[in-house]
PDB file of C-alpha atoms in Angstrom:
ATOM      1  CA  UNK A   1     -26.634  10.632  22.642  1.00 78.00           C
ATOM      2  CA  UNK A   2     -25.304  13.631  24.206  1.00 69.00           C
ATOM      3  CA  UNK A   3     -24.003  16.785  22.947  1.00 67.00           C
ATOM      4  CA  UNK A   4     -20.282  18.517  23.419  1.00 64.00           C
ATOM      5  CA  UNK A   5     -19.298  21.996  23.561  1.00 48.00           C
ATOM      6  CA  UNK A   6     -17.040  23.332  20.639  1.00 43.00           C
ATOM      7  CA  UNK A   7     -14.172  25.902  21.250  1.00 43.00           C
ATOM      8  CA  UNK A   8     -12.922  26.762  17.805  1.00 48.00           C
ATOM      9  CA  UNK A   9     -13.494  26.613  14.097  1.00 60.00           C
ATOM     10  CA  UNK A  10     -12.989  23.065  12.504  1.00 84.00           C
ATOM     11  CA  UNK A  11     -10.688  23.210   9.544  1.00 94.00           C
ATOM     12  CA  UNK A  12      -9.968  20.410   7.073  1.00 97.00           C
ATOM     13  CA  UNK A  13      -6.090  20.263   5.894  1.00 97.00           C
ATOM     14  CA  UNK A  14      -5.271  17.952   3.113  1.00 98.00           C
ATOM     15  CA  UNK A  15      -2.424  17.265   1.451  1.00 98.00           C
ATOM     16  CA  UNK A  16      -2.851  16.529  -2.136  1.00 98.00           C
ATOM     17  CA  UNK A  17      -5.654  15.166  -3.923  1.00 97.00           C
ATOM     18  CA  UNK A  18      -7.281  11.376  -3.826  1.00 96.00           C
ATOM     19  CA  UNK A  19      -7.093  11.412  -7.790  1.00 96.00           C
ATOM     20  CA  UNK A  20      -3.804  12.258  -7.533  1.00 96.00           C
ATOM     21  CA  UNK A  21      -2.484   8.974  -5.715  1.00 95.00           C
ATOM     22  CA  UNK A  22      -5.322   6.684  -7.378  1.00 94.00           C
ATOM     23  CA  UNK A  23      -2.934   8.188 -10.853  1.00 94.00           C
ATOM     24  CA  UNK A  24       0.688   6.705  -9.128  1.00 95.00           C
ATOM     25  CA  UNK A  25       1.558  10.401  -7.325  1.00 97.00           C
ATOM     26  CA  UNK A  26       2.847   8.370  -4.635  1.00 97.00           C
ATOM     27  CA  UNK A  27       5.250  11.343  -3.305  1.00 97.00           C
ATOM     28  CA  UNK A  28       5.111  14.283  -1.551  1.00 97.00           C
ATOM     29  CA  UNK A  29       6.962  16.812   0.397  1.00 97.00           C
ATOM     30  CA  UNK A  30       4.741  17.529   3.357  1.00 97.00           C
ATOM     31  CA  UNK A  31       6.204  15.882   6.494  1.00 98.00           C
ATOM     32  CA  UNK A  32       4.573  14.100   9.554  1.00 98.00           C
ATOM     33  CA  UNK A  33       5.984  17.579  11.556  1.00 98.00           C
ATOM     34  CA  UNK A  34       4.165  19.811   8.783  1.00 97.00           C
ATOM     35  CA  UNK A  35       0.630  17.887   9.438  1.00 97.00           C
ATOM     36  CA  UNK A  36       0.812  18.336  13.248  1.00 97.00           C
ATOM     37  CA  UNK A  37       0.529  21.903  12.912  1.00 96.00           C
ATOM     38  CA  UNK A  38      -2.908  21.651  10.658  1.00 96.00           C
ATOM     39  CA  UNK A  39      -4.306  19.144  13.377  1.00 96.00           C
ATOM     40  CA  UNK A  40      -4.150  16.177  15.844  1.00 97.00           C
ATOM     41  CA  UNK A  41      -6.181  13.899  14.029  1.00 98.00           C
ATOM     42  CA  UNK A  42      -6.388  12.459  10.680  1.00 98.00           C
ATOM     43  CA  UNK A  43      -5.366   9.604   8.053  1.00 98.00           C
ATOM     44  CA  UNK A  44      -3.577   8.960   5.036  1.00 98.00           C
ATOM     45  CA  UNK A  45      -0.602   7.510   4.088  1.00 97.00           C
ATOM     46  CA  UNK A  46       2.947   7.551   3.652  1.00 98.00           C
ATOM     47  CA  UNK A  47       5.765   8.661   0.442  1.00 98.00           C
ATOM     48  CA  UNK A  48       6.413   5.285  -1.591  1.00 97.00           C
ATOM     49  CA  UNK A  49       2.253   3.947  -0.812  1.00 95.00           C
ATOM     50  CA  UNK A  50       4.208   2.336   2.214  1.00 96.00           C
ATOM     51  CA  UNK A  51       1.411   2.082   4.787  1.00 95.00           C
ATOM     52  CA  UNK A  52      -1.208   3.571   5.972  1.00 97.00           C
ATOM     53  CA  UNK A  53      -1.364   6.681   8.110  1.00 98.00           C
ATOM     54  CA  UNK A  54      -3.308   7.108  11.836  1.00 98.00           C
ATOM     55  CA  UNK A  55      -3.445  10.070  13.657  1.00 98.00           C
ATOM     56  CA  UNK A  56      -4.989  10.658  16.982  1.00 98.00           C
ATOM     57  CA  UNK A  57      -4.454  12.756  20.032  1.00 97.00           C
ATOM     58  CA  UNK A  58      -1.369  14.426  18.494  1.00 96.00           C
ATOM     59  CA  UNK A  59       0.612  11.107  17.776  1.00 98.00           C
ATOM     60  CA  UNK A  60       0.670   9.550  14.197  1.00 98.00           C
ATOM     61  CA  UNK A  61       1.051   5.889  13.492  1.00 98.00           C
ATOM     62  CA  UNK A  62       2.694   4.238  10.060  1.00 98.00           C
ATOM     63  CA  UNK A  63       0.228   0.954   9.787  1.00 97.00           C
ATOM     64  CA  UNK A  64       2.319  -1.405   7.606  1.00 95.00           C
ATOM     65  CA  UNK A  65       1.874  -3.789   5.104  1.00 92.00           C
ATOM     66  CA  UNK A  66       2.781  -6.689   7.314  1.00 93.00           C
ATOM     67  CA  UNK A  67       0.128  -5.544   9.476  1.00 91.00           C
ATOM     68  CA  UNK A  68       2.248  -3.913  11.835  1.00 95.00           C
ATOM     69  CA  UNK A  69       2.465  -0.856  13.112  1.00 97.00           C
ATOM     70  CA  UNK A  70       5.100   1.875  14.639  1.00 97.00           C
ATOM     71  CA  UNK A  71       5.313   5.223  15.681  1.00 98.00           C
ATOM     72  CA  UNK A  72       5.653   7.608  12.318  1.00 98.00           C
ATOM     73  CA  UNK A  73       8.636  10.038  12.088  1.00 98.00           C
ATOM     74  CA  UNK A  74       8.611  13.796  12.227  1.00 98.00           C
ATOM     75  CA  UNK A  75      11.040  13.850   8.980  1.00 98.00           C
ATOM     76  CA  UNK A  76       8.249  11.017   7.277  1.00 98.00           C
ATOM     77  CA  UNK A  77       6.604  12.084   4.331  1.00 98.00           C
ATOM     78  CA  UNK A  78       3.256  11.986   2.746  1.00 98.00           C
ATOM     79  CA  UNK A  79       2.074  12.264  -1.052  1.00 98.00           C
ATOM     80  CA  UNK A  80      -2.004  12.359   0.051  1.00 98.00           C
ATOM     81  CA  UNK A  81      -2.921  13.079   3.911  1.00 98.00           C
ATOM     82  CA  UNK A  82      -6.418  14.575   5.708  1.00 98.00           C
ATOM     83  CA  UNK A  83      -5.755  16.510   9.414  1.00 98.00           C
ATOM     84  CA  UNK A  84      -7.591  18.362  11.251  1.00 97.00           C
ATOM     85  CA  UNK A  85      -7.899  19.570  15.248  1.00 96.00           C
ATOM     86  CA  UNK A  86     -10.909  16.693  16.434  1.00 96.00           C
ATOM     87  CA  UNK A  87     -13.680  19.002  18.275  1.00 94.00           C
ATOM     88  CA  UNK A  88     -16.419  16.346  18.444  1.00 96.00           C
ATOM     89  CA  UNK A  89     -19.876  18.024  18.816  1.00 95.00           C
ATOM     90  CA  UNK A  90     -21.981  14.670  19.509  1.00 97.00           C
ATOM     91  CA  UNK A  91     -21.441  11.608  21.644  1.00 98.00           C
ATOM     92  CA  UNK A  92     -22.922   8.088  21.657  1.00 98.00           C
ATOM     93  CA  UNK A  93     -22.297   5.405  23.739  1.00 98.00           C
ATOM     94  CA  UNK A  94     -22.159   1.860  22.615  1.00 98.00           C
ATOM     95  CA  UNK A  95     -23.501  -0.482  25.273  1.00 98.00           C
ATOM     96  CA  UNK A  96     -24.362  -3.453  22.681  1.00 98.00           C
ATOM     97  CA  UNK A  97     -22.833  -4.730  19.181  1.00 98.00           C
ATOM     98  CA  UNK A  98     -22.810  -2.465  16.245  1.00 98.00           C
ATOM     99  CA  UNK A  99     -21.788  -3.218  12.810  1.00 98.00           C
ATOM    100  CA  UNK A 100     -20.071  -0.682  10.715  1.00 98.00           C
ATOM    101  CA  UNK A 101     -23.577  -0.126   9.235  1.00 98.00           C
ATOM    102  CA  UNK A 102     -25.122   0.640  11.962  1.00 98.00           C
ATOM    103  CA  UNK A 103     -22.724   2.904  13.677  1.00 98.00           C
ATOM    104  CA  UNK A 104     -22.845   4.702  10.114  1.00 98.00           C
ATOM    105  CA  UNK A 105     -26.650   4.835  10.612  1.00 97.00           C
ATOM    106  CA  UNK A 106     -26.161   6.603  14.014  1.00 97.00           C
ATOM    107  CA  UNK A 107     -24.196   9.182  12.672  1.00 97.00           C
ATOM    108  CA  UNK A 108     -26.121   9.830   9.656  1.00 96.00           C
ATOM    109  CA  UNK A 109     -29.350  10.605  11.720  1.00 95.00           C
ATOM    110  CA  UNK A 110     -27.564  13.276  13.806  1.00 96.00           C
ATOM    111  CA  UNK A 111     -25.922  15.119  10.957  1.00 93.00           C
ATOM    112  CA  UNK A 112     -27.732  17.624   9.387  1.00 80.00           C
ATOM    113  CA  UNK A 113     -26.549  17.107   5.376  1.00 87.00           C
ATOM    114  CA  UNK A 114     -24.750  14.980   4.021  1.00 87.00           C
ATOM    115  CA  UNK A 115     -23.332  17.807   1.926  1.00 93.00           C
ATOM    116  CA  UNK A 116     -21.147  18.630   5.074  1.00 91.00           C
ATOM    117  CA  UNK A 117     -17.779  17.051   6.105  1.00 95.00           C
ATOM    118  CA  UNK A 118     -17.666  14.928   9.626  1.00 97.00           C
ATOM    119  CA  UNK A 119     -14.912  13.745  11.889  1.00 98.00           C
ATOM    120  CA  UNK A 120     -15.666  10.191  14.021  1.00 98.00           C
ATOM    121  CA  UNK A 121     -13.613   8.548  16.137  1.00 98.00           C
ATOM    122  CA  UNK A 122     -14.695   5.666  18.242  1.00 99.00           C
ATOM    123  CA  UNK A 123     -12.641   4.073  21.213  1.00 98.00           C
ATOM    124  CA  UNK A 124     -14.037   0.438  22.375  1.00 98.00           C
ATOM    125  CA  UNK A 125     -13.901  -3.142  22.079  1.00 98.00           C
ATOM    126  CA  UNK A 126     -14.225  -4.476  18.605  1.00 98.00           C
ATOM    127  CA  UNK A 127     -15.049  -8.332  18.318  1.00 98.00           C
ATOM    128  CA  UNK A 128     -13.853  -7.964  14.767  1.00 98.00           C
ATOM    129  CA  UNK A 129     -12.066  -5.496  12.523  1.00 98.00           C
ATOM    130  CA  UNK A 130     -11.254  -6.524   8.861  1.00 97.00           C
ATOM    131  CA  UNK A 131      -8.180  -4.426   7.304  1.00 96.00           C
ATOM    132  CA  UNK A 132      -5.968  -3.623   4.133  1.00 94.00           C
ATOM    133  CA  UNK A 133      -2.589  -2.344   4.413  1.00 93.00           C
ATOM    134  CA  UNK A 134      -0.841  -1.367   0.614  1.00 88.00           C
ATOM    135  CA  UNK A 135       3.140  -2.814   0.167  1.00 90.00           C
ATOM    136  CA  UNK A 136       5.612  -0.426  -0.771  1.00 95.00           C
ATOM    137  CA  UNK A 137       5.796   0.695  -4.095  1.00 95.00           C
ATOM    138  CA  UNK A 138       8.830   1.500  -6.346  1.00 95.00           C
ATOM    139  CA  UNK A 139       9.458   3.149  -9.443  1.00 95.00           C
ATOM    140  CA  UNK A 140       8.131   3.081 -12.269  1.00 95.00           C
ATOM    141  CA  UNK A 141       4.751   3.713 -10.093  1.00 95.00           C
ATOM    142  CA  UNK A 142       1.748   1.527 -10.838  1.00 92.00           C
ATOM    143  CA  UNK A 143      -1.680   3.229 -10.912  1.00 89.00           C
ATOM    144  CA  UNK A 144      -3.070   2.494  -7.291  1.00 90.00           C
ATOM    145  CA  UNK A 145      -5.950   0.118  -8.862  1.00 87.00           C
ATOM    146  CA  UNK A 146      -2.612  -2.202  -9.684  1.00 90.00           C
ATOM    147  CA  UNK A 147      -0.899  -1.123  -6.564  1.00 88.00           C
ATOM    148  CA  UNK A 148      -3.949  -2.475  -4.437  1.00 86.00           C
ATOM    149  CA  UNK A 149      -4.010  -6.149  -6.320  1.00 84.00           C
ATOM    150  CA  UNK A 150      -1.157  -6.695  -3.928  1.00 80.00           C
ATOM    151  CA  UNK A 151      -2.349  -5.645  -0.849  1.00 85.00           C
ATOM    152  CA  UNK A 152      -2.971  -8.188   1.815  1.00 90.00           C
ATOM    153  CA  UNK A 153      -5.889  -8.823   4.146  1.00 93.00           C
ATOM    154  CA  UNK A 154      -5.819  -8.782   8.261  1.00 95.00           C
ATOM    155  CA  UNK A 155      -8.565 -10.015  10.465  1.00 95.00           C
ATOM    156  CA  UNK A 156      -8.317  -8.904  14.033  1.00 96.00           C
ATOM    157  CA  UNK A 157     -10.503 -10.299  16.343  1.00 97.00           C
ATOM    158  CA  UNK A 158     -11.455  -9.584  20.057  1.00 98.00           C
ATOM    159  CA  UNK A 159      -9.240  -6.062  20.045  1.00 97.00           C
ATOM    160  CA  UNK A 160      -9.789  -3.357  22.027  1.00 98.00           C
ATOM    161  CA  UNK A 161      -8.201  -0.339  20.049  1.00 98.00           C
ATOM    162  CA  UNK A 162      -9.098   3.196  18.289  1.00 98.00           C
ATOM    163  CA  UNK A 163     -10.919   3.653  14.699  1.00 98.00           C
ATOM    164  CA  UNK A 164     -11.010   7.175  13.228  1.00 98.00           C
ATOM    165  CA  UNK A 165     -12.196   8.373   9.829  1.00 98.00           C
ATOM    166  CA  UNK A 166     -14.539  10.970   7.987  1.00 98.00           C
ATOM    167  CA  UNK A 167     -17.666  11.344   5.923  1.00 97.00           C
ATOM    168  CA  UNK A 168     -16.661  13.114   3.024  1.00 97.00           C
ATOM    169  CA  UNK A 169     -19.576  14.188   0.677  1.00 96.00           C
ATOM    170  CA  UNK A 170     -20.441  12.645  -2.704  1.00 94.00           C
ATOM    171  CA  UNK A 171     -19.454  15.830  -4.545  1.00 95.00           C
ATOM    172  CA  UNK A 172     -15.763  15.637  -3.212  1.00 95.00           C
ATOM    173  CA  UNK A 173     -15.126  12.502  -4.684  1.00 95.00           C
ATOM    174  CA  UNK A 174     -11.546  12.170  -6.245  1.00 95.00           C
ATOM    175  CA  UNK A 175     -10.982  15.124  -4.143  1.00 96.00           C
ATOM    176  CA  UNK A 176     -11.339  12.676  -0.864  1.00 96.00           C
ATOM    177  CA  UNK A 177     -12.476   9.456  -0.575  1.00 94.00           C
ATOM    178  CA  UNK A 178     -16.638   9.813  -1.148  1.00 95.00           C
ATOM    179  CA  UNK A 179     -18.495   8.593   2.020  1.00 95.00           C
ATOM    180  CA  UNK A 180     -16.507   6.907   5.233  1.00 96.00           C
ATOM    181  CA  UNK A 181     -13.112   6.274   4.919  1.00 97.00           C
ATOM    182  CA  UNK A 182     -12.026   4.777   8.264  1.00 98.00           C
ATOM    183  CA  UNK A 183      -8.368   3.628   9.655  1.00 98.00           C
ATOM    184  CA  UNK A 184      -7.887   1.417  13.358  1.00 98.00           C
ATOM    185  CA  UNK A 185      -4.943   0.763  15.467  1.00 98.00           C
ATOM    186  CA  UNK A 186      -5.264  -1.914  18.399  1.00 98.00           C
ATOM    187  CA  UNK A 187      -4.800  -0.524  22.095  1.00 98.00           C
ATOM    188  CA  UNK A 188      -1.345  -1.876  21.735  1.00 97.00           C
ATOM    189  CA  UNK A 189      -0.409   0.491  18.841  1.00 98.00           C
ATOM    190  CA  UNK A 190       1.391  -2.995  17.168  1.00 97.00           C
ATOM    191  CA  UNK A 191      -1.053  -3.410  14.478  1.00 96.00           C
ATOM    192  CA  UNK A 192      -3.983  -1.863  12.276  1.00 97.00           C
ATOM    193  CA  UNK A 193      -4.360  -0.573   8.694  1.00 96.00           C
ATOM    194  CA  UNK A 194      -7.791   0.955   6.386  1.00 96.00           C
ATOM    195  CA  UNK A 195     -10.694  -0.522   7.272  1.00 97.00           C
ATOM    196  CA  UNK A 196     -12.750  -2.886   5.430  1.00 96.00           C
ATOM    197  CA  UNK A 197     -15.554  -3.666   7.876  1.00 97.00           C
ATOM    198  CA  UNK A 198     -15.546  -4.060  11.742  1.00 98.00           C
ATOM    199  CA  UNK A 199     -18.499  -4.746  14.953  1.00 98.00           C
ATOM    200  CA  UNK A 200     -18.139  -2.794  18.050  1.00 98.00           C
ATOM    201  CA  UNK A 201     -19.156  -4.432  20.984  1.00 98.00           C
ATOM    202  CA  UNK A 202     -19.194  -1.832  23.458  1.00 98.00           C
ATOM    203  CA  UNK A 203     -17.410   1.950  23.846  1.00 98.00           C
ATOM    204  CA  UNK A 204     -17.609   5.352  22.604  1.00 98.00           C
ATOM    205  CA  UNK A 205     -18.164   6.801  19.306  1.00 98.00           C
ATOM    206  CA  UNK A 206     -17.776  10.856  19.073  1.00 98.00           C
ATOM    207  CA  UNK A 207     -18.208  12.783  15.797  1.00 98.00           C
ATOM    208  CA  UNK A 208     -18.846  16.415  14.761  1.00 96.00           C
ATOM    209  CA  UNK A 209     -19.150  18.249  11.101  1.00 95.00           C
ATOM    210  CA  UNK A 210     -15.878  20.212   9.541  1.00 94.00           C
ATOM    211  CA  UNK A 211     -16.714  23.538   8.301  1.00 89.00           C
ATOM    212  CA  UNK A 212     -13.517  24.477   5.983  1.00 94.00           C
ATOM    213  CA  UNK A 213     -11.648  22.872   3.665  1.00 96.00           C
ATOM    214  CA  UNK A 214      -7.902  23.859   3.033  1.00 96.00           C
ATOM    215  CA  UNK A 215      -5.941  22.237   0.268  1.00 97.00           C
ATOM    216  CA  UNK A 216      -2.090  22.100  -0.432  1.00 97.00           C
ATOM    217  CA  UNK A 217      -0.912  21.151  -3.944  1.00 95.00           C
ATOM    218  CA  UNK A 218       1.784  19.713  -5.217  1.00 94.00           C
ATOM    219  CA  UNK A 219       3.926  21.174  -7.861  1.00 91.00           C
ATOM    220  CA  UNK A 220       6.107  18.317  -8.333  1.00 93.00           C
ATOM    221  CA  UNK A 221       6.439  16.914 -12.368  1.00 95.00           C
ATOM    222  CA  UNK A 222       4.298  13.600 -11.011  1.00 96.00           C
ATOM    223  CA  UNK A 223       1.694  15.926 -10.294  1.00 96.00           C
ATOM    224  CA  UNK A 224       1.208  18.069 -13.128  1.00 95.00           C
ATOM    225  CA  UNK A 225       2.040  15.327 -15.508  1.00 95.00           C
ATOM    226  CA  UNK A 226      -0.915  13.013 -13.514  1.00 94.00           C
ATOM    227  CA  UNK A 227      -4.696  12.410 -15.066  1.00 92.00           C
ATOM    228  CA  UNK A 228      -6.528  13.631 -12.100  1.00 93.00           C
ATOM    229  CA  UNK A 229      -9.716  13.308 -13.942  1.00 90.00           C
ATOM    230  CA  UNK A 230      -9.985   9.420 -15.264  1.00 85.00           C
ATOM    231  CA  UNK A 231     -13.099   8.294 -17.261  1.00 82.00           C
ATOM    232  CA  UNK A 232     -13.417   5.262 -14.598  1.00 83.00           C
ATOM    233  CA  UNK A 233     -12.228   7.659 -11.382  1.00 87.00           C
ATOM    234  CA  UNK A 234     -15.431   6.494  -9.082  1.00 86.00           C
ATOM    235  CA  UNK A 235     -15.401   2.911  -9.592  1.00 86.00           C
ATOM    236  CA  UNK A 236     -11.624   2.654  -9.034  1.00 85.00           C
ATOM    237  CA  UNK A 237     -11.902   4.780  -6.035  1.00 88.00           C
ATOM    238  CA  UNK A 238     -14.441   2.492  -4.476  1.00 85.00           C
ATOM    239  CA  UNK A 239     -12.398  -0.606  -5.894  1.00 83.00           C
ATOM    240  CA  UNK A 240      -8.996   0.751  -3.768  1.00 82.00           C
ATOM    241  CA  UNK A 241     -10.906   1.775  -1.089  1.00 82.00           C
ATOM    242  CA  UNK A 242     -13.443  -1.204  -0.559  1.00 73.00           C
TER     243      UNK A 242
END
């Protein structure tokens, strides 16, 4: 494990709220242009449910619901994104198989609460990534618990490719995603989606905590007119999520 130097302030931007999409706010108004000037690195997803969102060194990826995957838009929109600039502060390299588990494990021992927020990325070989990609939606807009009944499965073996997410603290729950949310794309940028599980043979994993928190609202009549505090919001978080 080594350490890196930081050069500026980590800020988390995010666009909208988790409780917000998990109640059918499946548009927004921020565009793919708008979230590359709050970072270079993030995930989410895109207006309509359709895909999920990658972004890494400056570039952002629409991962598809056939399990493809293509270069997002600058005009694309999102109803619920997180960005931020990625200033790792720790790195660790993999030299042997991890699970998801483990390289979780790694990460939690360096941190110093898991009150605070933390940016990973790892780049490597992966003998196995299991994925989810949500279909399209269309109006009238199903509560994502229905949304994600739908959603099909991808196995990708023996890739090498890129897998970023965050640890977001219990206490943010329906806010974020609770715990690690993680996205991949394959080194050939063709195909990815939100990760289920995954084993890393070999590469490099860097992380670091997030000290801010910004957050953009929408004003839109979806919005306001949205239950953003459900009775069942953390099991059907970890339901659309797991």
């Amino acid at each position: 494990m080594s350490n890196l130097s930081v050069s500026r302030s980590n800020v988390l931007y995010q666009a909208s709220l988790m409780s917000a999409l998990l109640s059918g706010v499946y548009e927004g108004d921020t565009t793919m242009a708008q979230l590359r000037e709050h970072g270079d690195f993030g995930l989410g997803t895109f207006n309509k449910l359709d895909g999920e969102l990658i972004a890494f060194d400056g570039n952002i990826f629409q991962l598809r619901g056939d399990g493809t995957a293509r270069r997002a838009t600058s005009d694309q929109k999102t109803p619920f994104a997180t960005m931020t600039f990625f200033n790792p502060t720790n790195e660790y390299k993999i030299d042997c198989s991890h699970t998801r588990e483990e390289i979780h494990q790694v990460i939690d021992k360096v941190i110093a609460s898991q009150n605070s927020f933390c940016a990973l990325r790892i780049d490597g070989e992966f003998s196995r990534v299991d994925t989810r990609t949500v279909p399209e939606q269309h109006r009238p807009y199903k509560p994502m618990l229905e949304a994600v009944k739908q959603q099909p499965t991808f196995h990708i073996e023996n890739n090498r490719g890129v897998l970023i997410g965050f640890l977001t603290p219990e206490y943010m729950q329906g806010i974020n995603v609770a715990g690690y949310h993680e996205h991949f794309i394959n080194e050939a940028r063709s195909s990815g989606g939100h990760v289920l599980d995954y084993q890393v043979e070999r590469g490099t994993l860097k992380f670091g905590t997030v000290e801010k928190l910004m957050i953009d609202f929408p004003w839109d009549t979806d919005f306001l007119n949205a239950n953003l505090s459900p009775e069942n919001l953390q099991e059907a978080i970890r339901a659309v999520e797991s």
